[in-house]
mmCIF file with all atom_site columns, C-alpha atoms in Angstrom:
data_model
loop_
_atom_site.group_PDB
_atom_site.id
_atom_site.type_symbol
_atom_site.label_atom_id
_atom_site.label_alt_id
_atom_site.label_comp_id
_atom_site.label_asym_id
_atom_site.label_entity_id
_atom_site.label_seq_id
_atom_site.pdbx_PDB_ins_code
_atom_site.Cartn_x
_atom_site.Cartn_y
_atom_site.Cartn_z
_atom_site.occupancy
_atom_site.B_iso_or_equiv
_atom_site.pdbx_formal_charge
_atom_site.auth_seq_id
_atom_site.auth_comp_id
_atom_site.auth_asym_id
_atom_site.auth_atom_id
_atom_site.pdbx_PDB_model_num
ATOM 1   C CA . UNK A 1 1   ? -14.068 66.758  3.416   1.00 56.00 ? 1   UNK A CA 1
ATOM 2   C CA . UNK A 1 2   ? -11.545 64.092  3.428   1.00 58.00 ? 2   UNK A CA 1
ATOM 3   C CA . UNK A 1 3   ? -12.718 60.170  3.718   1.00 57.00 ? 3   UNK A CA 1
ATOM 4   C CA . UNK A 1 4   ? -10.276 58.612  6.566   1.00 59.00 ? 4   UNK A CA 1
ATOM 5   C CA . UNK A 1 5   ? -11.514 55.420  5.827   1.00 58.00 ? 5   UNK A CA 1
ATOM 6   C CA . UNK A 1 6   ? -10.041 54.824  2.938   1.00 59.00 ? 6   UNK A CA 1
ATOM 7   C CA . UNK A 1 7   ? -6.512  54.677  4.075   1.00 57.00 ? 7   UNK A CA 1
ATOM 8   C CA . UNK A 1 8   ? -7.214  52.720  6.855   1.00 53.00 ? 8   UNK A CA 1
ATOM 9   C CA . UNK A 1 9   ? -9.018  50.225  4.274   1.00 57.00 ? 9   UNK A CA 1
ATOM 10  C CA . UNK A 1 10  ? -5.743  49.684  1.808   1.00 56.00 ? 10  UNK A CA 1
ATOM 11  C CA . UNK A 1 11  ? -3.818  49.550  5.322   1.00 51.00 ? 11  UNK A CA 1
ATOM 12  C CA . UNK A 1 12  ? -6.222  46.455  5.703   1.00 51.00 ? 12  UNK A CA 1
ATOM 13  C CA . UNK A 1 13  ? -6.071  44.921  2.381   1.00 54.00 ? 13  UNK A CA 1
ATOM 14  C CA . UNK A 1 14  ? -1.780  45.101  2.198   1.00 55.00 ? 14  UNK A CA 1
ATOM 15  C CA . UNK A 1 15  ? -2.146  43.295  5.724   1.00 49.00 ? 15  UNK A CA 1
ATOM 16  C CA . UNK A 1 16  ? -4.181  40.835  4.464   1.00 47.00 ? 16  UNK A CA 1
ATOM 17  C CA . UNK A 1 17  ? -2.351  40.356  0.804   1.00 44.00 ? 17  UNK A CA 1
ATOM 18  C CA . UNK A 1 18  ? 1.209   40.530  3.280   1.00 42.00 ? 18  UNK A CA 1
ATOM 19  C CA . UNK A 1 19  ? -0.725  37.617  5.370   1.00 42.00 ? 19  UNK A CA 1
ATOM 20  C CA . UNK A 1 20  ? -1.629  35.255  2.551   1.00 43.00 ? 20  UNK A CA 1
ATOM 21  C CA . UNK A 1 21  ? 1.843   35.624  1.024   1.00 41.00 ? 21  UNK A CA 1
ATOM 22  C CA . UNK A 1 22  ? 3.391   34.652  4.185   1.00 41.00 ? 22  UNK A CA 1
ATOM 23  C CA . UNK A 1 23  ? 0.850   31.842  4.777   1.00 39.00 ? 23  UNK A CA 1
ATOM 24  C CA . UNK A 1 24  ? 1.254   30.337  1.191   1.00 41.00 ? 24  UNK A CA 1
ATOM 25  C CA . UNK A 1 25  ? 5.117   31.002  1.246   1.00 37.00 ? 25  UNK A CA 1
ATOM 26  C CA . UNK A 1 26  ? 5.100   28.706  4.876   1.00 39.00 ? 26  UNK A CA 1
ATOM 27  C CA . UNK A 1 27  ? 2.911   25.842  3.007   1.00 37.00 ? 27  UNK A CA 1
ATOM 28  C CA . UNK A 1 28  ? 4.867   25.337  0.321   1.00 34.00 ? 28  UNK A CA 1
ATOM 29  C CA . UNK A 1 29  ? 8.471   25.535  2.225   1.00 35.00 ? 29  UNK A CA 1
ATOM 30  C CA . UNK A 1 30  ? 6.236   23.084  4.641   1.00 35.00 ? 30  UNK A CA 1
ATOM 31  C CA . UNK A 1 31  ? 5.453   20.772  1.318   1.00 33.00 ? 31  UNK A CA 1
ATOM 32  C CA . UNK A 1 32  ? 9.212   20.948  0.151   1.00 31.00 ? 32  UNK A CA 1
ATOM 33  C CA . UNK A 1 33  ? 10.704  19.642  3.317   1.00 31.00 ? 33  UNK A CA 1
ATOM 34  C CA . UNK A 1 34  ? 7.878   17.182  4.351   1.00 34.00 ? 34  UNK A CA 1
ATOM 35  C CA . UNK A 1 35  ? 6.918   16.396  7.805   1.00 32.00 ? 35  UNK A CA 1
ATOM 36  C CA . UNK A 1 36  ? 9.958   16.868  9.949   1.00 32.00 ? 36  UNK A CA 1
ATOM 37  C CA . UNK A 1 37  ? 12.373  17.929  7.321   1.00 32.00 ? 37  UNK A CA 1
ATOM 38  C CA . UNK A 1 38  ? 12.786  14.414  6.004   1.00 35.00 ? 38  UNK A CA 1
ATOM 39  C CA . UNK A 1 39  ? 10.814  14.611  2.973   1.00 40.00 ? 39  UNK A CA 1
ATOM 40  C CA . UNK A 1 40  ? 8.242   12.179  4.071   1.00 49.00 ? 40  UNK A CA 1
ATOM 41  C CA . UNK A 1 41  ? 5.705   11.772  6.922   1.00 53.00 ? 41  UNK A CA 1
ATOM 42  C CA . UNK A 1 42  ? 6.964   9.566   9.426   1.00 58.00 ? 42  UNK A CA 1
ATOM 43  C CA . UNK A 1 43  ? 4.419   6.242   8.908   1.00 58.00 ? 43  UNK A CA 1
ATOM 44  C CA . UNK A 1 44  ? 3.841   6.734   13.050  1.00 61.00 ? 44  UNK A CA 1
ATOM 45  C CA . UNK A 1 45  ? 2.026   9.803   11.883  1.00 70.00 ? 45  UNK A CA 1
ATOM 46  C CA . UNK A 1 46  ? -0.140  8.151   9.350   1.00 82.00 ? 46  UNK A CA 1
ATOM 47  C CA . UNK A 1 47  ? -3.630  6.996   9.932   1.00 91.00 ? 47  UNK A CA 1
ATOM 48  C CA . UNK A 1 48  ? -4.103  3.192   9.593   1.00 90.00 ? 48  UNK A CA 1
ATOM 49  C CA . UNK A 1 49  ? -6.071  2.252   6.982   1.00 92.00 ? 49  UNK A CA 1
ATOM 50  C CA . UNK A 1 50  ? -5.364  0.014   3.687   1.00 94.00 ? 50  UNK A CA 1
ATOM 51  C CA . UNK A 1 51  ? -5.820  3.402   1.058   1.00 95.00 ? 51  UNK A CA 1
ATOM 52  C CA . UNK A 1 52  ? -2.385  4.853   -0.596  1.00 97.00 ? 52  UNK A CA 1
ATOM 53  C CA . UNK A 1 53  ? -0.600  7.021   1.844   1.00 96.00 ? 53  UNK A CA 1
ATOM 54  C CA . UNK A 1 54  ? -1.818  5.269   5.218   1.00 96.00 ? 54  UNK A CA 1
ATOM 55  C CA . UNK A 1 55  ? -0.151  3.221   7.814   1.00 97.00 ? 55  UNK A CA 1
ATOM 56  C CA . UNK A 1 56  ? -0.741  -0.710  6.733   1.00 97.00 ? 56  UNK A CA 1
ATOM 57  C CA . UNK A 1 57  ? -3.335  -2.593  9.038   1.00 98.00 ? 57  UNK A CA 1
ATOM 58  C CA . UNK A 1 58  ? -1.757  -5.123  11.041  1.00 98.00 ? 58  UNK A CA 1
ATOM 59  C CA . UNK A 1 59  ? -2.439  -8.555  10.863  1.00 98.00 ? 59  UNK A CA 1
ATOM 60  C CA . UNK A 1 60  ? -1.069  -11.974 11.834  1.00 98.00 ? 60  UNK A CA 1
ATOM 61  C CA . UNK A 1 61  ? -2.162  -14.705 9.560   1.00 98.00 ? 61  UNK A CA 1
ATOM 62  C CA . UNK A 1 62  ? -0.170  -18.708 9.418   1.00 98.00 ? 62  UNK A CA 1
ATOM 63  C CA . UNK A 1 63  ? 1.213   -20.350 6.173   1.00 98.00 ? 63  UNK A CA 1
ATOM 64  C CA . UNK A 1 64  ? -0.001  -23.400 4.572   1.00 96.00 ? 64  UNK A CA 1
ATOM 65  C CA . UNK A 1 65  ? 3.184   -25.002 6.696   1.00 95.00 ? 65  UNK A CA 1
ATOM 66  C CA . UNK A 1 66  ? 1.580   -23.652 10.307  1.00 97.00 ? 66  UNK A CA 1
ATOM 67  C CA . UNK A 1 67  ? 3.744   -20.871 10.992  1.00 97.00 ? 67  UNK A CA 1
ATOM 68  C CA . UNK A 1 68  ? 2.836   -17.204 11.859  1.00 98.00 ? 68  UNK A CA 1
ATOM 69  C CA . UNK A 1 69  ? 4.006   -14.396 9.975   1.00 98.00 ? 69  UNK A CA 1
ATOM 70  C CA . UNK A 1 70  ? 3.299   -10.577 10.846  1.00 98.00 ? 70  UNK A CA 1
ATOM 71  C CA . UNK A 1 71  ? 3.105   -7.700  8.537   1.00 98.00 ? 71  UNK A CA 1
ATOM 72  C CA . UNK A 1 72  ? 4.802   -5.764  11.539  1.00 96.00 ? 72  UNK A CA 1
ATOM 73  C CA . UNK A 1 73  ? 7.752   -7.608  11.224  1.00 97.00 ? 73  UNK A CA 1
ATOM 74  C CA . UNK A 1 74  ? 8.583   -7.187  7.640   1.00 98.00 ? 74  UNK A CA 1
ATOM 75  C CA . UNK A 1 75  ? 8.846   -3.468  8.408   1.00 97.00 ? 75  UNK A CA 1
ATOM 76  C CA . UNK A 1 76  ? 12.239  -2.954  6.151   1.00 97.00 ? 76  UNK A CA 1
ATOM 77  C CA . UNK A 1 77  ? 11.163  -5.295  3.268   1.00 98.00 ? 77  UNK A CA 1
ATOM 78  C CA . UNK A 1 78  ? 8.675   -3.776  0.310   1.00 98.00 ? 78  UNK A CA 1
ATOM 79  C CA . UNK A 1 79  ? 5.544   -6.373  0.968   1.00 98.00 ? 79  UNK A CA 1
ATOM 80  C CA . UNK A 1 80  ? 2.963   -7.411  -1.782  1.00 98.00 ? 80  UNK A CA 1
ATOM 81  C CA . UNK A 1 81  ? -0.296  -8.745  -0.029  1.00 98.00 ? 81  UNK A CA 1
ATOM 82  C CA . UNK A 1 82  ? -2.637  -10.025 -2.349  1.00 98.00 ? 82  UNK A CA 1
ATOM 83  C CA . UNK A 1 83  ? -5.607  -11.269 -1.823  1.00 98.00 ? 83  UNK A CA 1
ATOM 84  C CA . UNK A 1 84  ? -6.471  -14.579 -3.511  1.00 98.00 ? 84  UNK A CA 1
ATOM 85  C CA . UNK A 1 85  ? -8.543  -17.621 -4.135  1.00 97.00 ? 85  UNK A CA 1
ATOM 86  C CA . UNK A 1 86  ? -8.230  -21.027 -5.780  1.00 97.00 ? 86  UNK A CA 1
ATOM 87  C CA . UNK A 1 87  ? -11.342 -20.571 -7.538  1.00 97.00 ? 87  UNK A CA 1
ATOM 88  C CA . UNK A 1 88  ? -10.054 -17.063 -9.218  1.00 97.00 ? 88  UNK A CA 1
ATOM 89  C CA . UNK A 1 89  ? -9.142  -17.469 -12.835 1.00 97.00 ? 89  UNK A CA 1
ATOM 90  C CA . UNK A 1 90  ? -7.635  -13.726 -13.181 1.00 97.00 ? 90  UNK A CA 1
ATOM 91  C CA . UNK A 1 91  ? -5.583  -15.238 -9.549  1.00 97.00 ? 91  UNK A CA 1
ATOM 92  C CA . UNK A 1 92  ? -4.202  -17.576 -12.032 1.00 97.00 ? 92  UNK A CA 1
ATOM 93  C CA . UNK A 1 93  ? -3.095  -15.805 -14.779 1.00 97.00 ? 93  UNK A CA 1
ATOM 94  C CA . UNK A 1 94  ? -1.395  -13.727 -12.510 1.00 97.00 ? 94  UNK A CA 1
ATOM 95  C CA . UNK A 1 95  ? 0.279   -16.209 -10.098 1.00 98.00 ? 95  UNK A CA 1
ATOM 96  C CA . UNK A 1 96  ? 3.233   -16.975 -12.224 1.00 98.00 ? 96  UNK A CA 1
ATOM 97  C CA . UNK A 1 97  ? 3.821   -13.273 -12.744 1.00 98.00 ? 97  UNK A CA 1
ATOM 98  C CA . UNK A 1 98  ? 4.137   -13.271 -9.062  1.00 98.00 ? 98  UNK A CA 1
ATOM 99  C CA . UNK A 1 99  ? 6.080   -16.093 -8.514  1.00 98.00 ? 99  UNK A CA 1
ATOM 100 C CA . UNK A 1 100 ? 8.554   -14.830 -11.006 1.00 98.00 ? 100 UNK A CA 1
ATOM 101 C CA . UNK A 1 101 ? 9.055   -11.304 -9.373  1.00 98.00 ? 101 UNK A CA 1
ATOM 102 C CA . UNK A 1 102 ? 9.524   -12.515 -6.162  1.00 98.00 ? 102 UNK A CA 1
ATOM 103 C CA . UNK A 1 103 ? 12.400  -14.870 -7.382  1.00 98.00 ? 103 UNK A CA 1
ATOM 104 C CA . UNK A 1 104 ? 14.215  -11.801 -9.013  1.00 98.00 ? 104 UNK A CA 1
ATOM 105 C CA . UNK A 1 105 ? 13.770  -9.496  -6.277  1.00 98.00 ? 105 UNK A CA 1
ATOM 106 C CA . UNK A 1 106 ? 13.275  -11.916 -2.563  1.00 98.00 ? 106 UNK A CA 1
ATOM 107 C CA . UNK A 1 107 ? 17.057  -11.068 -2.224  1.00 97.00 ? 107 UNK A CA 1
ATOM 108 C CA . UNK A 1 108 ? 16.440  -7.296  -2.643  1.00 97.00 ? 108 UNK A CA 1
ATOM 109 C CA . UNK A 1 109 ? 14.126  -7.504  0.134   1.00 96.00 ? 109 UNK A CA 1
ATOM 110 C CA . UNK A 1 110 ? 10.896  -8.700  -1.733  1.00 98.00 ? 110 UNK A CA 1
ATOM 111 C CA . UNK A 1 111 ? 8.428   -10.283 0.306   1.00 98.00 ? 111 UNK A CA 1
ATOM 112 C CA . UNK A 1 112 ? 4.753   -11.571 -0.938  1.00 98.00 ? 112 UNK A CA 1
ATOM 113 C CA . UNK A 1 113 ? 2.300   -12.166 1.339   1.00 98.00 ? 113 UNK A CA 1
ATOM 114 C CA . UNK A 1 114 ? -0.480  -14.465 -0.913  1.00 98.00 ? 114 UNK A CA 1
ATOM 115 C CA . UNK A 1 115 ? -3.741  -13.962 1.679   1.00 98.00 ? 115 UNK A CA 1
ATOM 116 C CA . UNK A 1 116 ? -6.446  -16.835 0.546   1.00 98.00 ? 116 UNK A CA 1
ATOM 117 C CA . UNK A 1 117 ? -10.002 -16.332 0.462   1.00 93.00 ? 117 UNK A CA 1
ATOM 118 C CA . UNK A 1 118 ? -11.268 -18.329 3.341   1.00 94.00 ? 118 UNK A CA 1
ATOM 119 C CA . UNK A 1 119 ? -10.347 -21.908 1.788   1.00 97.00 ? 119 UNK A CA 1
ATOM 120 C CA . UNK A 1 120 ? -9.059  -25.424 3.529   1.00 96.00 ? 120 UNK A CA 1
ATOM 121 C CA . UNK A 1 121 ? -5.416  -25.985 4.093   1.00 97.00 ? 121 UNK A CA 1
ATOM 122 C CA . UNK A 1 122 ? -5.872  -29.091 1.466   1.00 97.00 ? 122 UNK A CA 1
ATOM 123 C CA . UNK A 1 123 ? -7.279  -26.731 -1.716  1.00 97.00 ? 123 UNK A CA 1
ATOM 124 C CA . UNK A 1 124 ? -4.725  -23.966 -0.827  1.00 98.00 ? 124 UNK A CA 1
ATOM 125 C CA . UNK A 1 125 ? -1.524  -26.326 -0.581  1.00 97.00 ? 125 UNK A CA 1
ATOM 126 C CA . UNK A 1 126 ? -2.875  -28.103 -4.181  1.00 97.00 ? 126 UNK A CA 1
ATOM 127 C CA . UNK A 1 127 ? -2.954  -24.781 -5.376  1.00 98.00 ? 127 UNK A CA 1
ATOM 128 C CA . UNK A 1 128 ? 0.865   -23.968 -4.319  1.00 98.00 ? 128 UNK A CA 1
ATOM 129 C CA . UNK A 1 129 ? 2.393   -27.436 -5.681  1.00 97.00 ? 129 UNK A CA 1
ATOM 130 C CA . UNK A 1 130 ? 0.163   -26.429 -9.374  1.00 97.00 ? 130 UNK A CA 1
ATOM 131 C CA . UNK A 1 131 ? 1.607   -23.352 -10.033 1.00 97.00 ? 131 UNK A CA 1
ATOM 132 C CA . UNK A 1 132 ? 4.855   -24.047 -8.175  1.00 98.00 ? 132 UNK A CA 1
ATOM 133 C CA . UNK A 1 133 ? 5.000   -21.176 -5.467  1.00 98.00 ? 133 UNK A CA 1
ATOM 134 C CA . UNK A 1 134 ? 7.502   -20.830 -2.873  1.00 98.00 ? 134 UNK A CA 1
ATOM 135 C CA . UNK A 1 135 ? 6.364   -17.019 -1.400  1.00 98.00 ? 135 UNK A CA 1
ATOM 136 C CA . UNK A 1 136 ? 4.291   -17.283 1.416   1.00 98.00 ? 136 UNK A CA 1
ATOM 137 C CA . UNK A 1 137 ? 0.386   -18.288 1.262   1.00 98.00 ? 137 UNK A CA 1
ATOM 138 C CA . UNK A 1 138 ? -1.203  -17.393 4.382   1.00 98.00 ? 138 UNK A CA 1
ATOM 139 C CA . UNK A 1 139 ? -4.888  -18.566 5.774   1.00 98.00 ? 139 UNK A CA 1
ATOM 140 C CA . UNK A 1 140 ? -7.469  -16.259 6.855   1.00 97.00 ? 140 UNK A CA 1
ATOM 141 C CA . UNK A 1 141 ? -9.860  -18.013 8.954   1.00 96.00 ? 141 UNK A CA 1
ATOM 142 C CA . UNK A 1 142 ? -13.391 -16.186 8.564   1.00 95.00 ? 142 UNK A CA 1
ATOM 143 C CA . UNK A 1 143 ? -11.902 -14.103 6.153   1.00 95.00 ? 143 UNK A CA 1
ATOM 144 C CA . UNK A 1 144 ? -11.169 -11.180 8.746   1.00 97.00 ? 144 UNK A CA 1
ATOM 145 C CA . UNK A 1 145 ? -7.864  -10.260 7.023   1.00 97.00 ? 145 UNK A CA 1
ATOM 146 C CA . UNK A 1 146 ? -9.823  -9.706  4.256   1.00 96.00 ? 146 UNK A CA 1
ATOM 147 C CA . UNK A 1 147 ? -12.594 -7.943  5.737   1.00 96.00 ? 147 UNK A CA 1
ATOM 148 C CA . UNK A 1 148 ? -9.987  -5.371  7.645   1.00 97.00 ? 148 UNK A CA 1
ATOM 149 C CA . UNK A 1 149 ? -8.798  -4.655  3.931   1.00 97.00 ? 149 UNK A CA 1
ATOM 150 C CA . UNK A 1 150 ? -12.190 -4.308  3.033   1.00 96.00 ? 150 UNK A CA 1
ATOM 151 C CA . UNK A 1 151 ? -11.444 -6.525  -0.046  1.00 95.00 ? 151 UNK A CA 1
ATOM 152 C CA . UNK A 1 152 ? -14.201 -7.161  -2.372  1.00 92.00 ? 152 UNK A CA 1
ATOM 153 C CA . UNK A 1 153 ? -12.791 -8.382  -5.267  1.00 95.00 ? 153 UNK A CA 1
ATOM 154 C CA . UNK A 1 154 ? -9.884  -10.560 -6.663  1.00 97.00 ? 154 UNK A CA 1
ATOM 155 C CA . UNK A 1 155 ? -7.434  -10.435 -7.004  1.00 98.00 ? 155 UNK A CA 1
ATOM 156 C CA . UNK A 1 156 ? -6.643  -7.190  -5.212  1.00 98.00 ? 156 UNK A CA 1
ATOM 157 C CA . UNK A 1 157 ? -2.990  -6.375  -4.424  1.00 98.00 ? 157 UNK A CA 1
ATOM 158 C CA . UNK A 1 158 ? -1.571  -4.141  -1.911  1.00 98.00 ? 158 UNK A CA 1
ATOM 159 C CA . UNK A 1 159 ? 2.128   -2.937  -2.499  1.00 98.00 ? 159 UNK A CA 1
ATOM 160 C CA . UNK A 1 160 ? 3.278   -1.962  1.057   1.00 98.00 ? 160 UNK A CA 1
ATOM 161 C CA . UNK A 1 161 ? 6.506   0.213   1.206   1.00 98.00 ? 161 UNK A CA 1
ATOM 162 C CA . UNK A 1 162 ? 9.838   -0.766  4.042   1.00 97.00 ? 162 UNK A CA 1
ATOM 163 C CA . UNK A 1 163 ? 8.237   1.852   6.325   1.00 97.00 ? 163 UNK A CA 1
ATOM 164 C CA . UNK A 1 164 ? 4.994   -0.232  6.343   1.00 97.00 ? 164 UNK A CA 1
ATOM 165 C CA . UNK A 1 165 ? 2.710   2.401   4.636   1.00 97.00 ? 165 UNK A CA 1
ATOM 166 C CA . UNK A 1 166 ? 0.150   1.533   1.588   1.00 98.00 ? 166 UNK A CA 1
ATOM 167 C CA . UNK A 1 167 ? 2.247   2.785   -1.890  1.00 98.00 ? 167 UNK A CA 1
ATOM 168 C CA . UNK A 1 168 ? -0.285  0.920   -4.495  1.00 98.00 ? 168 UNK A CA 1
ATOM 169 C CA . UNK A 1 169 ? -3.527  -0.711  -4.456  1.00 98.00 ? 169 UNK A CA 1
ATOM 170 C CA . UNK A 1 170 ? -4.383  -2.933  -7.601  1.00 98.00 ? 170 UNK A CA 1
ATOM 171 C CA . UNK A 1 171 ? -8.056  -4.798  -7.432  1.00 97.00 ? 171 UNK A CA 1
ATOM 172 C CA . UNK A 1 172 ? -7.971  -6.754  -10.581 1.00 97.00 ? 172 UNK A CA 1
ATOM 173 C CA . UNK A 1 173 ? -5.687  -8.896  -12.071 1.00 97.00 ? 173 UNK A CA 1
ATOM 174 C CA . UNK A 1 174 ? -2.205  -7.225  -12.942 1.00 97.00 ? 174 UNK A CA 1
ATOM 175 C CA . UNK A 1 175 ? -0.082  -7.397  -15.879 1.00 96.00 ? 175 UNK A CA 1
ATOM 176 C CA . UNK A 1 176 ? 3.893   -8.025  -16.353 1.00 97.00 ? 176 UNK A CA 1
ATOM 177 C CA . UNK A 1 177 ? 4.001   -4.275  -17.314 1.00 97.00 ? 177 UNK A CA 1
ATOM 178 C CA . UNK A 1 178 ? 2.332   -2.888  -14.270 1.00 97.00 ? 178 UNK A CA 1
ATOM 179 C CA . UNK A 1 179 ? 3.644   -5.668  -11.891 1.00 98.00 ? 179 UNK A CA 1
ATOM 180 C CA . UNK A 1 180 ? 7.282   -4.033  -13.180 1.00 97.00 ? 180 UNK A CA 1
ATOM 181 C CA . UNK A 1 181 ? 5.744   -0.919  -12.760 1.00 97.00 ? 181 UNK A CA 1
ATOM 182 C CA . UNK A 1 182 ? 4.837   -0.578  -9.238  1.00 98.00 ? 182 UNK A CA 1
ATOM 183 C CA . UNK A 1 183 ? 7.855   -2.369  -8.129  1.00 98.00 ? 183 UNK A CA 1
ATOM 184 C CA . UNK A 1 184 ? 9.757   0.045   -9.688  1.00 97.00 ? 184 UNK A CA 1
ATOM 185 C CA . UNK A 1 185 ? 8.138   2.443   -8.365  1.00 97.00 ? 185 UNK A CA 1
ATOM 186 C CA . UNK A 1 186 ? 9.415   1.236   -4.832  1.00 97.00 ? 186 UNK A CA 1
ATOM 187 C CA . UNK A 1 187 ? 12.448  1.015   -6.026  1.00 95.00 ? 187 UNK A CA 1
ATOM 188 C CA . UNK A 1 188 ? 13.096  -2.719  -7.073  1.00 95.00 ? 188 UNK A CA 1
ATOM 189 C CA . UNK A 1 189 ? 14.108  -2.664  -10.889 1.00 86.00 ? 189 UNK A CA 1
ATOM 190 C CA . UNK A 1 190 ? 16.870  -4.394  -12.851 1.00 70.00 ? 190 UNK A CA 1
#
């Protein structure tokens, strides 16, 4: 006597196999044209959160000079926030690094966004006429900036892309090489 099962079984399995082909044919079309067919995931999509690949956290901080500036509104520019502190002696050796990218590259749309550890007006504007830096060095009262990056260490660096979404994180001091590096990455290189 004849089994019927059994072609009802491989009528199961080439289902199936016909299934996961289709499946894993759709994710990878999916992965080649991105979220929308642009290649990219729109940042409104993102989760915010300061990891790679996430939506930047907002925050509003003022200069050493008193006035506000918004990581919202540099949406368009590539935006290094690092934190800092006076005290820091890997913050130091970096600095001029800093300071010297943002001069090649502020009229490429370079913007640095130098987030102080908590300090007084007084020790953070000493700090900008010793090492000669004109990006921005912003205050953060209470440290909250800080504490919505969940920084822990410095320096740490953040390298935010136009669209405002996390590219790079960096905790430790940097060197030229991989200063060059990550800005190249977003697309600032001579």
């Amino acid at each position: 006597m004849r089994d019927r099962r059994k072609p009802l079984q491989n009528h199961y399995i080439q289902g199936g196999l016909v299934l996961a082909l289709a499946l894993a044919v759709a994710f990878v079309m999916n992965a080649r044209q991105g979220y929308g067919g642009q290649g990219t995931t729109p940042a409104t999509a993102l989760d915010v959160d300061p990891t790679p690949g996430s939506l930047a956290p907002e925050f509003s901080l003022t200069t050493v000079d008193g006035e506000v500036v918004s990581l919202s509104e540099l949406r368009g520019k590539i935006v290094l926030v690092n934190f800092w502190a006076t005290w820091c002696g890997p913050c130091q050796i970096e600095m001029p690094a800093i300071q010297a990218r943002f001069e090649q590259y502020k009229d490429d749309g370079f913007v640095v966004l130098a987030v102080n550890f908590d300090e007084s007006q007084e020790a953070v504007e000493g700090f900008r006429n010793e090492f000669d830096l004109t990006f921005e060095l912003l205050l953060d009262p209470g440290a909250e900036v800080q504490k919505l990056y969940r920084n822990r260490s410095y320096p740490t660096s953040f390298f935010i892309d136009a669209q405002g979404v996390v590219q790079i994180l960096h905790i430790g001091v940097m060197t030229e090489g991989q200063l060059d590096s990550y800005l190249e990455q977003l697309g600032l290189s001579t």
